[in-house]
């Protein structure tokens, strides 16, 4: 397992180098654990290949699962168009950017797991939380990719929420 | 033979179930609502003046320590629970999440009937109306109990009784009337389109044959504004509708600057009102304007009739007077809460406390300001003691994108957890939540379906004066404005207060405690722990001659205060479920016996 991870790292670094550190190239390379793996490495590499929500960090089918979970656990406060009401903030558009712009998906995830749903904070599975985040990203028109958003907190910390690619 | 026997038993069982009803039910009259029998809890705060006070005195400061569980009842775990039970003639009418109402024998908890709204088809998205850009997500109707449904809301705080009917409001903006004997639906009136965001979280009151209720879900931009309505109790027919927002061109309309109607949001009437037969006025609160911050909603105006107390004629809905507590409110500091009507110092007064922890005393005949008592925790405003005029302290009006720091947090020191008044001590009993926050307000989309409260980046923190606690139960003398006593708790106070003539007051906290306090001294006479957070509205009543104290427990998702504990005191845990009602009584002869339903 360990060896496998190492070779993945190597492949990743190689691909990043080959691609000239372009974010797109990392995504295209399709390494599901890219960000996880990279997180342990030197700042130089981190800085250069940190991803953003524009890099296809979730899949369409994951967002579909997230949609179902949203309908189970979030919709009565955040509403069917995610624009919120009363105590629940809007999760899309300008509001989302204001609340989460320049922060990481990891920070968003940590916050949601800490306080949501308000009746039973942390009451969903880690997978359900990231699925719901995938759905929120989709509703904010961030592109889907080939690889699911994982549950690893460190990996999520590596994905930044930015208003433009 | 054997088969035949079991069939006949089954048939008998079914017919018993079908005919279960409240026996010897006597219709509730207008006179009873105005002056309930001592053993009854007929209005959401027992009396129409919203005291939350019972004249029962079997439970006293001497014997409260002997209180023990008499019976308990699991409530639906399908949503947030902030229930205020009613009790009439030994029968408890208990509101549960998502419109469920049950009639229980108040001495035993035996179920007499239950009303479960049928599953209505989820309304499909519609382009009409202004409910926002519709998406491909079907609207989840909040009224029926959906299997595995969303626990976030479904709140049904209060219900009302009059004649032979029980009245409730629903999360999809209907008012319903049930037969109080059988629980059968008598009428169902759709008051507003829930696809526009409209909903009810608080129930009605009944005055002179009119069912009066206030709508909420008023924060999104739409070509309509929120309101309070009056309905014929017999038929549900709407008799009047009074807007809680001044429209352009109407009196007060200029207090929104030049904003068109679409961008005048808020004024949610989300707490049940009071009534005074002497003035023949209904008193109802309104919430703040939306979006919360002036800079976001685009006007510095007072924004009438938000964050006000309205005095309405119950027959016509005509506004006799209004008093706006915080003109141009800008921080989500609600003043919408209960209106407690007390005659004191020769004045027919109305007392109200909002999130800032300022106890307002108004003349309830004229709406004139009498007095404001600041309990001393807020850092936002100064109040002129003679006029009641509110001035924001320097730097406290939020600007877009700039962080400000104030107390309380958006949870408020006081929220829907109603205070109680005891005429024995002349004290108001205040369930409080103590916190502060640093917050930055952001923009909203200024178009139909946009708006809302506006996004806020916030960091809550514990109130510096609270010595590490998040909760306080305080007795405040309304004559002197002095604090008689306080009891701080690590978690927020989480129920309404209940005062009794036995000199005992009750309240509970997020951390599952229920306390019985000596009303005069604050000494804790008795305490116990519940399955989950103490919640909703504790009540007391007589059943078969014996005094009971009923305390709801449960998860409440619809309030900021619920979020404070996980965030600021994560070491305090509670189960993620457990909606229930726990009923306590003294040991002894007339204690609860498991008898059949009445």
XYZ file of C-alpha atoms in Angstrom:
763
model
C 0.000 0.000 0.000
C 2.729 2.346 1.024
C 4.741 1.524 -2.032
C 1.770 2.055 -4.197
C 1.225 5.490 -2.721
C 4.826 6.392 -3.335
C 4.649 5.416 -6.945
C 1.495 7.434 -7.273
C 3.328 10.409 -5.873
C 6.093 9.905 -8.305
C 3.699 9.633 -11.182
C 1.920 12.711 -10.054
C 5.027 14.774 -9.676
C 6.221 13.593 -13.040
C 2.975 14.427 -14.667
C 2.959 17.809 -12.997
C 6.469 18.487 -14.163
C 5.740 17.313 -17.637
C 2.651 19.396 -17.819
C 4.521 22.479 -16.736
C 2.569 22.578 -13.446
C -0.641 23.482 -15.131
C -3.688 22.686 -13.026
C -5.512 21.357 -16.011
C -2.843 18.842 -16.676
C -3.090 17.486 -13.160
C -6.770 16.951 -13.566
C -6.381 15.416 -16.963
C -3.873 13.013 -15.515
C -6.778 11.630 -13.537
C -5.044 10.768 -10.280
C -7.774 10.470 -7.782
C -5.479 10.981 -4.836
C -3.389 13.733 -6.337
C -4.134 16.357 -3.761
C -3.927 13.939 -0.858
C -0.584 12.752 -1.918
C 0.790 16.133 -2.618
C -0.300 17.608 0.657
C 2.603 16.050 2.509
C 5.209 17.530 0.237
C 7.204 20.655 0.085
C 5.547 23.991 -0.133
C 6.895 24.604 -3.597
C 5.029 21.693 -5.020
C 1.935 22.492 -2.969
C 1.828 26.033 -4.179
C 2.320 25.101 -7.713
C -0.265 22.407 -8.041
C -2.919 23.403 -5.512
C -6.204 23.057 -7.270
C -9.271 25.255 -7.380
C -12.942 24.440 -7.714
C -12.570 25.165 -11.425
C -10.457 22.056 -11.887
C -13.235 19.488 -11.961
C -12.884 18.388 -8.363
C -16.090 16.332 -8.189
C -18.070 14.146 -10.557
C -21.543 14.587 -11.942
C -22.727 11.351 -10.362
C -21.349 12.431 -7.016
C -23.266 15.692 -7.300
C -26.373 13.645 -8.066
C -25.879 11.704 -4.837
C -25.314 14.993 -3.092
C -28.560 16.302 -4.499
C -30.451 13.394 -2.956
C -28.766 13.992 0.391
C -29.461 17.706 0.151
C -33.147 16.917 -0.268
C -32.961 14.754 2.827
C -31.029 17.016 5.120
C -30.755 20.577 3.901
C -33.656 21.627 1.723
C -36.151 22.739 4.321
C -33.913 25.580 5.449
C -31.701 26.256 2.432
C -34.655 25.763 0.104
C -35.058 24.062 -3.203
C -33.003 26.588 -5.135
C -30.268 26.708 -2.460
C -30.926 30.379 -1.942
C -31.813 29.939 1.701
C -34.335 31.705 3.857
C -34.396 33.283 7.263
C -31.577 31.748 9.296
C -30.186 29.714 6.398
C -27.821 31.540 4.051
C -27.866 31.170 0.300
C -25.415 28.536 -0.877
C -25.150 29.822 -4.421
C -24.057 32.816 -6.414
C -22.810 36.007 -4.901
C -23.662 34.862 -1.417
C -21.607 31.688 -1.731
C -18.678 33.616 -3.105
C -18.919 36.139 -0.313
C -19.037 33.472 2.358
C -16.489 31.068 0.954
C -14.444 32.881 -1.668
C -10.679 32.478 -1.178
C -11.254 29.787 1.389
C -10.677 26.100 0.856
C -13.178 23.340 0.310
C -11.647 21.877 3.459
C -12.721 24.894 5.482
C -16.217 24.672 4.019
C -16.351 20.973 4.792
C -15.129 21.414 8.356
C -17.684 24.114 8.994
C -20.578 22.101 7.610
C -19.599 19.028 9.587
C -19.335 21.071 12.760
C -22.707 22.785 12.681
C -24.926 21.155 10.058
C -27.580 19.934 10.033
C -28.420 22.102 13.029
C -30.457 19.348 14.686
C -27.621 16.877 14.610
C -24.309 18.474 13.713
C -21.898 15.949 12.315
C -24.772 13.519 12.002
C -24.156 12.623 8.357
C -21.401 10.370 7.079
C -18.200 12.013 5.837
C -19.065 10.739 2.362
C -22.498 12.359 2.495
C -20.973 15.681 3.492
C -18.594 15.726 0.539
C -21.363 14.588 -1.788
C -23.452 17.539 -0.661
C -20.473 19.835 -1.228
C -20.151 18.390 -4.727
C -23.780 19.280 -5.318
C -23.232 22.805 -4.006
C -20.211 23.212 -6.283
C -22.274 22.007 -9.222
C -25.048 24.492 -8.430
C -22.427 27.224 -8.393
C -21.473 26.220 -11.927
C -18.051 24.896 -11.052
C -17.291 22.170 -13.581
C -17.512 18.477 -12.853
C -14.520 16.263 -13.541
C -13.630 12.615 -13.695
C -12.657 12.177 -10.086
C -14.849 12.396 -7.017
C -14.267 14.812 -4.214
C -12.707 12.684 -1.493
C -13.279 12.763 2.219
C -9.686 13.341 3.254
C -9.604 16.681 5.097
C -6.060 17.488 4.035
C -6.913 16.906 0.414
C -9.925 19.157 0.722
C -7.714 21.848 2.226
C -5.790 21.881 -1.037
C -8.777 22.924 -3.127
C -9.451 26.623 -3.168
C -12.778 28.294 -3.811
C -12.118 31.051 -6.316
C -14.482 33.196 -8.316
C -12.689 32.571 -11.578
C -10.419 29.886 -12.961
C -63.539 -21.414 15.377
C -60.242 -20.084 16.393
C -59.945 -18.063 13.230
C -63.396 -16.626 13.759
C -62.498 -15.547 17.246
C -59.414 -13.618 16.227
C -61.306 -11.887 13.454
C -63.955 -10.721 15.827
C -61.295 -9.413 18.202
C -59.664 -7.560 15.371
C -62.955 -6.022 14.380
C -63.657 -4.927 17.938
C -60.177 -3.451 18.180
C -60.625 -1.475 15.004
C -63.964 -0.097 15.991
C -62.562 1.026 19.342
C -59.795 2.835 17.544
C -62.167 4.502 15.147
C -64.500 5.757 17.813
C -61.803 6.974 20.226
C -62.678 10.494 21.096
C -62.655 13.004 23.874
C -65.708 12.162 25.959
C -67.982 14.757 27.492
C -66.232 17.512 25.567
C -67.675 20.908 26.393
C -67.045 23.579 23.776
C -64.509 26.228 24.763
C -66.162 29.604 25.019
C -64.796 33.092 24.509
C -65.174 33.614 28.269
C -63.029 30.550 29.000
C -60.265 31.804 26.708
C -60.265 35.138 28.515
C -60.295 33.566 31.951
C -59.218 29.932 31.839
C -60.088 27.577 34.661
C -57.096 27.313 37.035
C -56.305 23.770 35.964
C -56.385 24.475 32.234
C -53.694 25.770 29.869
C -55.955 27.155 27.166
C -53.783 29.621 25.258
C -50.187 29.116 24.150
C -49.006 31.078 27.212
C -52.072 29.915 29.171
C -53.724 33.316 29.379
C -54.273 35.772 26.537
C -51.939 38.247 28.268
C -49.064 35.786 27.675
C -47.917 35.595 31.263
C -46.945 31.937 31.120
C -48.225 31.827 34.696
C -50.491 29.270 36.355
C -52.469 29.825 39.569
C -51.889 26.191 40.537
C -50.087 25.795 43.831
C -49.990 22.118 44.724
C -46.329 22.145 43.764
C -44.619 24.574 46.121
C -41.146 25.671 47.039
C -41.455 23.269 49.985
C -42.341 20.121 48.062
C -40.909 20.688 44.575
C -37.939 18.526 45.511
C -40.276 15.508 45.441
C -41.210 15.901 41.794
C -40.934 12.686 39.822
C -41.746 11.413 36.385
C -45.455 10.650 36.043
C -45.507 9.725 32.368
C -43.690 10.439 29.144
C -44.478 10.311 25.478
C -42.273 10.112 22.416
C -43.063 12.734 19.839
C -42.422 12.459 16.132
C -38.739 12.729 15.298
C -39.496 14.113 11.872
C -38.409 17.655 12.497
C -37.597 20.388 14.913
C -39.806 20.464 17.957
C -40.635 23.611 19.912
C -44.023 22.558 21.200
C -46.455 24.457 23.383
C -49.100 21.954 24.508
C -52.614 23.053 25.442
C -54.566 21.386 28.232
C -58.324 21.566 28.536
C -60.400 19.616 31.018
C -57.848 16.867 31.558
C -56.939 16.433 27.888
C -53.648 17.572 26.428
C -53.504 18.738 22.812
C -49.904 18.335 21.730
C -48.423 19.844 18.560
C -45.665 17.768 16.973
C -43.423 18.509 13.993
C -44.936 18.654 10.514
C -48.475 19.356 11.475
C -49.103 16.311 13.647
C -51.422 17.041 16.575
C -52.316 14.506 19.240
C -54.890 14.452 22.041
C -53.624 12.662 25.143
C -55.154 11.897 28.476
C -53.250 14.470 30.526
C -53.073 12.185 33.577
C -51.653 9.140 31.808
C -50.462 10.066 28.347
C -52.922 7.635 26.804
C -53.572 8.596 23.201
C -57.138 9.643 22.478
C -56.727 10.706 18.849
C -54.096 11.950 16.485
C -54.186 14.066 13.386
C -51.637 13.257 10.713
C -51.857 15.382 7.622
C -51.981 13.237 4.533
C -49.008 13.235 2.247
C -49.628 15.960 -0.266
C -47.857 15.762 -3.580
C -44.758 17.859 -3.636
C -45.549 20.880 -5.709
C -43.608 20.925 -8.885
C -41.520 23.906 -9.753
C -43.408 26.692 -11.329
C -42.258 29.681 -13.255
C -45.030 31.867 -11.974
C -44.819 33.824 -8.814
C -41.651 35.257 -7.487
C -40.253 32.414 -5.454
C -36.925 32.644 -7.057
C -35.268 31.058 -9.954
C -36.734 27.614 -9.977
C -34.451 24.690 -10.253
C -34.899 21.095 -11.156
C -35.337 20.229 -7.512
C -38.929 19.508 -6.636
C -40.244 21.515 -3.778
C -40.386 19.402 -0.659
C -43.715 19.904 0.969
C -42.943 20.371 4.616
C -46.261 19.388 5.981
C -46.375 15.635 5.561
C -43.935 13.509 7.390
C -41.627 12.304 4.680
C -39.929 9.027 5.229
C -36.365 9.787 6.206
C -37.345 13.377 5.793
C -35.522 16.552 6.409
C -35.195 17.228 10.098
C -34.441 20.870 9.681
C -37.834 22.314 10.271
C -41.407 21.216 10.330
C -41.781 23.398 13.376
C -45.238 23.729 14.809
C -44.815 25.718 17.974
C -48.303 26.569 19.082
C -51.926 25.665 18.479
C -55.230 27.163 19.610
C -58.572 25.874 20.883
C -62.025 27.404 20.597
C -65.522 25.993 20.394
C -65.143 22.349 19.483
C -62.063 22.905 17.337
C -58.286 22.840 17.537
C -56.517 25.250 15.183
C -53.050 24.800 13.757
C -50.854 26.409 11.133
C -48.671 24.489 8.715
C -45.268 24.830 7.165
C -46.863 25.097 3.762
C -48.843 28.173 4.771
C -52.228 26.662 5.531
C -54.418 27.071 8.594
C -56.301 23.942 9.636
C -59.154 23.313 12.044
C -59.652 19.917 13.659
C -62.585 18.528 15.545
C -61.364 18.645 19.152
C -63.361 15.513 20.004
C -62.073 13.314 17.204
C -59.071 14.964 15.575
C -60.812 14.933 12.206
C -60.034 17.762 9.813
C -62.899 20.260 9.665
C -61.439 22.868 7.347
C -58.134 23.617 5.650
C -57.457 27.077 4.288
C -54.482 27.813 2.080
C -53.419 31.283 3.119
C -50.370 31.833 0.929
C -48.224 30.138 -1.692
C -45.448 28.225 0.026
C -43.475 28.249 -3.217
C -42.860 31.925 -2.564
C -41.245 30.947 0.717
C -44.289 31.534 2.894
C -44.711 29.283 5.886
C -45.998 29.215 9.413
C -43.898 28.240 12.403
C -46.214 29.685 15.047
C -49.875 28.983 15.556
C -52.904 31.226 15.841
C -54.884 32.754 18.658
C -58.657 32.868 18.636
C -60.442 36.085 19.544
C -64.190 36.605 19.303
C -64.582 33.799 16.820
C -61.663 34.880 14.657
C -58.591 32.764 14.119
C -55.642 35.149 13.843
C -52.230 34.035 12.578
C -48.983 35.644 11.386
C -47.045 34.390 8.372
C -43.302 33.985 8.095
C -40.837 33.175 5.313
C -40.736 36.801 4.240
C -37.086 37.274 3.402
C -36.889 36.575 -0.324
C -37.755 39.261 -2.852
C -41.234 38.798 -4.297
C -44.052 40.987 -5.523
C -45.855 40.618 -2.234
C -45.279 41.288 1.446
C -45.930 39.458 4.680
C -49.066 39.786 6.729
C -51.290 38.792 9.594
C -54.734 37.395 8.751
C -58.026 36.891 10.551
C -60.304 33.967 9.653
C -63.783 32.827 10.551
C -63.285 30.056 13.120
C -66.270 28.142 11.744
C -65.251 28.088 8.106
C -61.655 29.252 7.765
C -62.752 32.028 5.439
C -60.289 34.898 5.421
C -61.898 38.026 6.850
C -58.989 40.432 6.820
C -55.321 40.678 5.963
C -52.983 43.323 7.363
C -49.572 43.796 5.762
C -46.576 43.958 8.055
C -44.711 46.071 5.487
C -45.708 49.590 4.445
C -46.243 49.613 0.689
C -45.144 52.489 -1.547
C -47.693 55.277 -1.396
C -49.289 54.050 1.823
C -48.797 55.664 5.243
C -45.267 54.825 6.333
C -44.408 53.818 2.782
C -41.701 56.454 2.581
C -39.726 54.766 5.371
C -38.258 52.380 2.785
C -36.769 55.165 0.698
C -37.675 54.644 -2.918
C -37.496 50.865 -2.844
C -40.292 49.276 -4.852
C -42.550 46.758 -3.141
C -40.509 43.837 -4.465
C -37.482 44.870 -2.438
C -39.359 45.448 0.812
C -38.872 42.178 2.630
C -39.017 40.923 6.183
C -41.599 41.789 8.786
C -42.140 38.104 9.515
C -44.855 37.696 12.122
C -43.365 34.481 13.444
C -44.440 34.619 17.071
C -48.019 34.203 18.268
C -49.697 37.330 19.603
C -51.649 38.368 22.703
C -55.083 39.882 23.262
C -56.638 42.234 25.780
C -60.427 42.186 25.958
C -60.434 45.553 27.767
C -58.738 47.366 24.892
C -60.142 44.872 22.376
C -56.757 44.867 20.700
C -54.621 42.030 19.434
C -50.898 42.615 19.978
C -48.571 41.040 17.458
C -44.846 41.423 16.865
C -43.017 41.711 13.562
C -39.462 40.751 12.763
C -36.750 42.927 11.290
C -36.447 44.044 7.674
C -34.664 41.821 5.149
C -31.937 41.703 4.053
C -30.706 42.255 7.565
C -28.221 45.050 7.026
C -29.234 48.514 5.849
C -26.286 48.573 3.475
C -27.502 45.346 1.868
C -31.187 46.202 1.572
C -30.352 49.616 0.175
C -32.139 51.959 2.536
C -31.307 53.636 5.836
C -35.016 54.174 6.434
C -36.988 52.942 9.405
C -38.635 50.267 7.212
C -42.103 50.192 8.731
C -43.707 48.040 10.082
C -40.725 45.837 10.754
C -39.436 45.078 14.253
C -42.560 46.592 15.685
C -45.392 45.804 18.012
C -48.704 46.119 16.182
C -52.052 46.684 17.904
C -54.821 45.330 15.676
C -58.601 45.314 15.821
C -59.498 41.599 15.930
C -62.613 42.102 13.812
C -61.092 44.119 10.976
C -57.319 43.822 11.286
C -57.122 47.603 11.316
C -53.911 48.841 12.908
C -54.800 51.010 15.898
C -51.197 51.795 16.724
C -47.703 50.514 16.188
C -44.464 50.954 18.040
C -41.241 50.348 16.169
C -38.612 49.233 18.662
C -35.535 49.403 16.425
C -36.123 51.628 13.384
C -33.946 50.617 10.450
C -32.648 47.584 12.309
C -29.409 46.363 10.773
C -28.094 43.247 12.569
C -30.846 40.590 12.711
C -31.942 41.783 16.122
C -35.561 40.631 16.282
C -38.120 42.371 18.461
C -40.873 40.066 17.296
C -41.382 38.110 20.491
C -44.240 37.607 22.921
C -46.283 40.540 24.198
C -46.762 40.247 27.943
C -49.638 42.403 29.158
C -49.344 43.601 32.760
C -51.046 46.434 34.616
C -48.427 47.960 36.815
C -47.783 51.345 38.370
C -51.233 52.443 37.224
C -50.391 51.785 33.575
C -51.981 49.243 31.285
C -48.679 48.046 29.934
C -47.218 45.758 27.323
C -43.815 44.240 28.002
C -41.559 42.856 25.328
C -37.959 41.768 25.120
C -36.049 41.321 21.870
C -32.693 39.821 21.056
C -30.864 42.817 22.547
C -32.165 42.032 26.017
C -33.958 45.348 26.405
C -37.275 45.036 28.227
C -39.687 47.484 26.620
C -42.688 48.775 28.503
C -45.371 50.375 26.335
C -48.811 51.763 27.103
C -51.001 49.130 25.518
C -53.909 51.499 24.953
C -51.912 54.056 22.992
C -48.590 52.441 22.100
C -46.727 55.189 23.961
C -43.257 54.412 25.253
C -43.084 54.097 29.029
C -39.736 52.581 29.869
C -36.828 50.531 28.588
C -34.748 48.319 30.863
C -31.482 47.101 29.387
C -30.307 43.951 31.152
C -26.810 45.155 30.377
C -25.292 42.698 27.951
C -25.758 44.359 24.554
C -23.169 46.618 22.936
C -25.075 47.949 19.913
C -27.375 50.783 20.928
C -28.226 53.436 23.450
C -31.843 54.071 24.361
C -33.061 57.493 25.406
C -34.797 56.832 28.745
C -37.492 59.428 28.117
C -38.422 58.837 24.502
C -37.253 55.278 23.895
C -35.384 56.539 20.852
C -32.639 54.149 19.847
C -29.223 55.348 18.659
C -26.594 53.013 17.277
C -23.243 53.346 18.966
C -20.371 54.628 16.804
C -19.139 52.184 14.197
C -21.858 49.652 14.889
C -23.968 50.038 11.746
C -22.559 47.442 9.370
C -20.995 48.446 6.094
C -20.570 45.953 3.267
C -17.488 43.823 3.693
C -16.291 45.426 6.942
C -16.184 43.336 10.097
C -17.887 44.623 13.196
C -17.989 43.173 16.670
C -21.046 43.225 18.920
C -23.130 41.511 21.523
C -25.373 39.583 21.311
C -24.611 37.239 18.449
C -27.388 36.725 15.968
C -28.773 34.117 18.379
C -29.894 36.992 20.575
C -29.893 37.075 24.344
C -33.617 36.478 24.175
C -35.406 34.641 21.394
C -38.661 32.722 20.923
C -38.225 31.106 24.329
C -40.923 33.135 25.994
C -40.449 34.881 29.311
C -42.981 34.366 32.089
C -44.450 36.871 34.516
C -45.398 36.176 38.113
C -47.732 38.619 39.878
C -46.434 37.263 43.185
C -42.936 38.591 42.634
C -43.667 41.226 39.957
C -40.807 39.608 38.129
C -40.275 38.678 34.527
C -38.434 35.347 34.190
C -36.048 35.445 31.267
C -34.544 32.427 29.488
C -31.342 33.804 27.979
C -28.520 32.783 25.688
C -25.287 34.726 26.135
C -22.912 35.196 23.218
C -21.335 37.798 20.978
C -20.040 37.806 17.431
C -17.730 39.330 14.891
C -19.514 39.597 11.605
C -19.107 40.853 8.063
C -22.189 41.445 5.945
C -22.181 40.699 2.233
C -24.350 41.505 -0.768
C -27.485 39.813 -2.090
C -28.949 39.485 -5.521
C -31.371 42.322 -6.112
C -33.979 40.592 -8.205
C -37.182 38.657 -7.690
C -36.267 35.442 -5.861
C -33.048 36.974 -4.598
C -32.669 38.961 -1.449
C -32.987 36.853 1.641
C -31.251 37.757 4.824
C -27.952 38.419 3.094
C -24.780 36.434 3.666
C -22.832 37.063 6.847
C -19.379 35.797 7.711
C -19.568 35.398 11.440
C -17.545 34.153 14.338
C -19.433 33.702 17.566
C -17.753 33.923 20.926
C -18.781 33.655 24.542
C -20.004 36.817 26.207
C -17.164 38.283 28.292
C -19.506 38.837 31.247
C -20.813 35.282 31.269
C -17.837 33.630 32.954
C -17.632 30.893 30.368
C -21.345 30.161 30.291
C -23.754 30.313 27.373
C -27.010 30.415 29.303
C -28.719 32.409 31.991
C -32.094 32.311 33.678
C -32.844 35.682 35.173
C -35.603 37.144 37.333
C -36.096 40.822 36.561
C -38.273 43.020 38.783
C -40.384 45.011 36.328
C -41.077 47.802 38.830
C -37.495 48.585 39.731
C -35.841 47.231 36.588
C -33.424 45.432 38.904
C -32.241 41.873 38.496
C -33.561 39.826 41.419
C -31.407 36.801 40.733
C -29.702 34.929 37.926
C -28.599 31.356 37.336
C -25.960 30.798 34.689
C -25.599 27.527 32.829
C -22.864 26.231 30.516
C -25.383 25.809 27.683
C -28.127 28.233 26.586
C -31.492 28.251 28.306
C -33.614 26.439 25.795
C -37.243 26.552 26.919
C -39.841 29.160 27.610
C -40.218 30.017 31.285
C -43.125 28.713 33.362
C -44.200 30.569 36.510
C -46.630 29.179 39.086
C -48.543 30.364 42.137
C -46.693 27.757 44.173
C -43.742 30.135 44.055
C -41.902 27.807 41.697
C -40.679 28.698 38.216
C -39.481 26.174 35.665
C -37.082 26.291 32.724
C -34.674 23.975 30.957
C -31.415 24.191 29.045
C -29.786 22.796 25.910
C -27.792 20.394 28.062
C -30.937 18.420 29.030
C -31.493 19.994 32.442
C -34.858 21.028 33.784
C -34.794 23.270 36.824
C -37.448 24.200 39.348
C -36.432 27.495 40.945
C -37.712 29.339 43.957
C -39.346 32.280 42.197
C -38.243 34.700 44.875
C -34.648 33.658 45.424
C -33.554 31.589 42.442
C -32.658 28.668 44.678
C -32.773 25.457 42.669
C -35.444 23.359 44.357
C -35.301 20.401 42.012
C -33.623 19.406 38.781
C -33.540 16.485 36.437
C -32.146 15.457 33.054
C -34.142 14.768 29.904
C -33.423 12.456 26.956
C -32.263 15.427 24.883
C -32.394 19.220 25.105
C -35.206 20.734 27.106
C -37.215 22.425 24.434
C -40.337 24.389 23.664
C -42.853 25.522 26.226
C -43.225 23.819 29.628
C -46.806 23.969 30.940
C -48.618 23.016 34.133
C -52.194 21.822 34.587
C -54.612 19.782 36.636
C -55.752 16.328 35.648
C -58.095 14.489 38.014
C -57.350 17.035 40.636
C -53.590 16.679 40.539
C -51.022 19.194 39.311
C -48.642 18.112 36.571
C -45.713 19.877 34.919
C -45.096 18.913 31.296
C -41.715 19.655 29.741
C -41.024 19.047 26.059
C -37.617 17.742 25.094
C -36.241 17.656 21.621
C -34.172 18.914 18.817
C -34.864 22.412 17.653
C -33.321 23.217 14.338
C -34.965 26.475 13.644
C -33.002 28.737 15.886
C -29.540 30.200 16.061
C -29.232 29.417 19.712
C -29.296 25.730 18.865
C -26.078 26.208 16.915
C -24.189 27.911 19.711
C -23.485 24.894 21.848
C -21.860 22.731 19.173
C -19.817 25.704 18.135
C -18.761 27.258 21.440
C -19.116 24.383 23.891
C -18.524 21.287 21.759
C -17.790 19.259 24.879
C -21.517 19.379 25.660
C -23.285 16.705 23.664
C -26.844 15.649 23.163
C -28.497 12.897 21.144
C -29.458 13.764 17.590
C -33.059 12.931 18.214
C -35.410 12.246 21.017
C -38.399 14.541 20.577
C -40.534 13.756 23.582
C -42.711 15.100 26.350
C -41.908 14.408 30.000
C -44.542 14.988 32.619
C -43.684 15.395 36.280
C -45.815 15.319 39.413
C -45.570 14.900 43.143
C -45.908 11.356 44.476
C -49.244 10.533 46.029
C -52.783 9.328 45.888
C -54.195 11.013 42.843
C -51.057 10.347 40.840
C -51.342 8.982 37.363
C -53.090 5.680 36.964
C -53.177 3.776 33.776
C -56.835 4.098 33.099
C -58.534 3.903 29.771
C -59.065 6.970 27.685
C -61.668 9.397 28.793
